[in-house]
Amino acid sequence: MNKVSSNVFHELDPSIIDFLKSGGLVAIPTETVYGLAAVIDNPLAIKKIFETKKRPFFDPLIVHVSSIEMAKNCSQEWNLITQALAEKFWPGPLTMVLPKSDKIDPLITSGLEGVGLRMPNHPMTLELINKAGVPLAAPSANKFGRTSPSRAEHVCEEFFQEQDQIKILDGGACQIGIESTVLLIKGNQLSILRSGHITQEQITNYLKEKEIVFSFLEKVSSKESPGQMKHHYMPTKPLVLLEDRLNIYQHFPKRLLRSLHSEIIKMPDQWEGVKITKPKHLKNYIELQLSDDPTLAAREFYHQLRVCAEKDCDFIYFTKKNIHYSGEWEALMERLSKAAIVTLPSKPDLQIEFDVATTFRIFWKMVVFLIVISFYVLHSLCNRILSWSISGRRKLYTKTVSLYCRFFTKAMGLIIQPINLPRSDETFLMVGNHLGVLDILTVASVQKTLFITSQEMRNTPGLGLLSEMGGCLFVNRLNRSRIQKEILNIRETLQQGHNVVLFAEGTSTNGEKVLPLKKSLITAAAGVVPILPFVINYTFVNGQPMQSKFRDFVCWYGDQSFIEALLRILSMKSCVVTIEFLPEVKVNNDDDRHHLAVNLHKTIADKFVKITV
Ligand code: TXA
Ligand code: MG
């Protein structure tokens, strides 16, 4: 990989300092990534950075300092917040954008009023700045839009053509591995312009601890953050990002290739001035694998990306799994999605063969579906008119839903096998696993009940109306401040003697496992009614035992639309489903919610047959 070494220095040679001071470009090691530095008091040298990097002049450079005093000289305003954050996080991966002083050439800030200041945490670079006696302007040492360098050899590679014009200071592999957090500070208003190793939470916690008044603005105008392109960090081989929370692509790699092919056809040749390398073939592909520890993953990210790009492959892919959605992965995932030429969401294919028999089946079932739905809506409207009290109405709703579900499931060829059906004169909060639409038909066919569903469902065209007509209890998953009110509503419904079903996983799944249960709503039963756990297993589809090739017929997951899910259901010849009711659980007000959720999950998961083979 190391193509050139004559311009690489392993120690801070005096000739480097002279070269830098006379307007030369020096690649400097930092704890984040390598920078391509020039002294800030030489406009020609600054211009050379933009030219060598092929970077547009509208994208400003960060100024690197070796002391707080030096930083204060570069800025007009140094307030309490800035002082506190500099003391806490410097030297370190935090760039603060502050009103610039007249020491800063507008070329550096691309004409903006603010200058980005940072004290890097690398002894060699701190010494270099000290000895030069001038701050250094430095962007990451890569060609514009390309993968950042986290080792000296990456810089050699990147500037192989320009090796005579730059010197490289080799300070080893960068310890953090991704660029600094860029924080805009305007008085006491803060905004993150680029996420990084230091998180908004860390900044918030520290300033609160110091009792300093501040607020975070979530939105900033693009003028204030001109360098935030959609695409960046791109390796020389195309990178494809799979948002595969549900392991779809792992089961069906052909889907990956098909989806990718159709995306590539739509792609332009360049984005925001950066050429896109599209795969010419889709035969050989390799996976970018990163540690499950976010700190280690960030450290090795750019290096691994370069290693993969050197391999003989048509494209690289990275699978974004469940763990990658948490806050500590945010900065790295932001880089990954910008580095990728395309992001493929979890979206299974329709998988229906439209032969004559299937098309006919879908057609007549669709007719039955529409007729049943029309009668159901009419019937529900009558219920509204017939009963004015909420409880009376709910009773009618549960009867109506159960009646139509029984009729509809028969017409659809769904054979329901209930096990341990509870007595109809008892009331429960029924908590079970959730795979798809058929679960609702199954439960409602065997038990008169109301369902808890999300506010998003209420807003979904068609489905919103159906759930409203069925008397669903809506909860707002995005607004947790309403939770107590929602719990009270569920509690009141249970007290009125109505069964309520809660799919506590919070979503329907792909049948690989029962997801951990959300604890908050489960507590609605405490001190009111027992919880009745139940487990749903689909055992046969089209006369064959359940297996992963039938997954999409019964599971509604990923980004499938309702109409896709419905078409698959209608295309089935038959389906057998068991619903087993498990021993009831009594809950008191002072029971530990966490334990309750964990125990219920275990009870249900133990009886669930995973759809994996
Ligand atoms: O960790 C880092 O920040 C590395 C090392 C070398 O210090 N530097 C780095 O520089 O990543 P660069 O140029 O690749 O990215 C700097 C980002 C750009 O998105 C730029 O637009 C933004 O910071 N930035 C710099 N100065 C700014 C300013 N005055 N106002 C708003 N954004 C600024
Ligand atoms: Mg950069």
Tab-separated table of N, CA and C and ligand atoms in Angstrom, residues 33 53 55 59 139-143 145-146 148-149 179 194 232-233 302, ligand 2:
chain	number	residue	atom	x	y	z
A	33	VAL	N	-8.345	12.171	12.099
A	33	VAL	CA	-7.831	11.723	10.797
A	33	VAL	C	-6.629	12.610	10.469
A	53	LYS	N	-6.329	19.387	-2.958
A	53	LYS	CA	-7.443	18.501	-2.576
A	53	LYS	C	-8.544	18.454	-3.617
A	55	ARG	N	-10.713	20.749	-3.765
A	55	ARG	CA	-11.863	21.064	-2.912
A	55	ARG	C	-12.461	22.391	-3.362
A	59	ASP	N	-16.135	25.507	0.709
A	59	ASP	CA	-16.108	24.613	1.874
A	59	ASP	C	-14.963	25.021	2.810
A	139	PRO	N	-7.763	20.740	6.265
A	139	PRO	CA	-8.889	19.823	6.051
A	139	PRO	C	-8.345	18.395	6.147
A	140	SER	N	-9.206	17.402	6.074
A	140	SER	CA	-8.707	16.027	6.058
A	140	SER	C	-7.868	15.822	4.789
A	141	ALA	N	-6.810	14.994	4.905
A	141	ALA	CA	-5.847	14.861	3.805
A	141	ALA	C	-6.289	13.812	2.788
A	142	ASN	N	-7.386	14.123	2.121
A	142	ASN	CA	-7.881	13.232	1.064
A	142	ASN	C	-8.395	14.101	-0.070
A	143	LYS	N	-8.532	13.497	-1.250
A	143	LYS	CA	-9.122	14.249	-2.360
A	143	LYS	C	-10.592	14.505	-2.016
A	145	GLY	N	-14.303	14.643	-1.404
A	145	GLY	CA	-15.376	13.644	-1.555
A	145	GLY	C	-14.935	12.216	-1.321
A	146	ARG	N	-13.639	12.012	-1.121
A	146	ARG	CA	-13.133	10.640	-1.014
A	146	ARG	C	-12.880	10.234	0.441
A	148	SER	N	-11.493	9.486	3.969
A	148	SER	CA	-10.509	10.205	4.793
A	148	SER	C	-9.360	9.266	5.171
A	149	PRO	N	-8.187	9.850	5.462
A	149	PRO	CA	-7.027	9.013	5.802
A	149	PRO	C	-6.846	8.878	7.311
A	179	GLU	N	-13.679	12.017	11.893
A	179	GLU	CA	-13.433	13.437	12.089
A	179	GLU	C	-14.116	14.002	13.337
A	194	ARG	N	-21.606	18.870	12.390
A	194	ARG	CA	-21.172	17.527	11.959
A	194	ARG	C	-21.019	16.681	13.211
A	232	HIS	N	-19.836	11.832	0.365
A	232	HIS	CA	-18.559	12.189	0.921
A	232	HIS	C	-17.855	10.885	1.263
A	233	TYR	N	-16.603	10.934	1.579
A	233	TYR	CA	-15.866	9.779	2.100
A	233	TYR	C	-15.903	8.544	1.180
A	302	TYR	N	-12.054	3.817	8.257
A	302	TYR	CA	-11.498	4.281	6.978
A	302	TYR	C	-10.433	3.317	6.457
B	2	MG	MG	-12.938	15.815	5.068
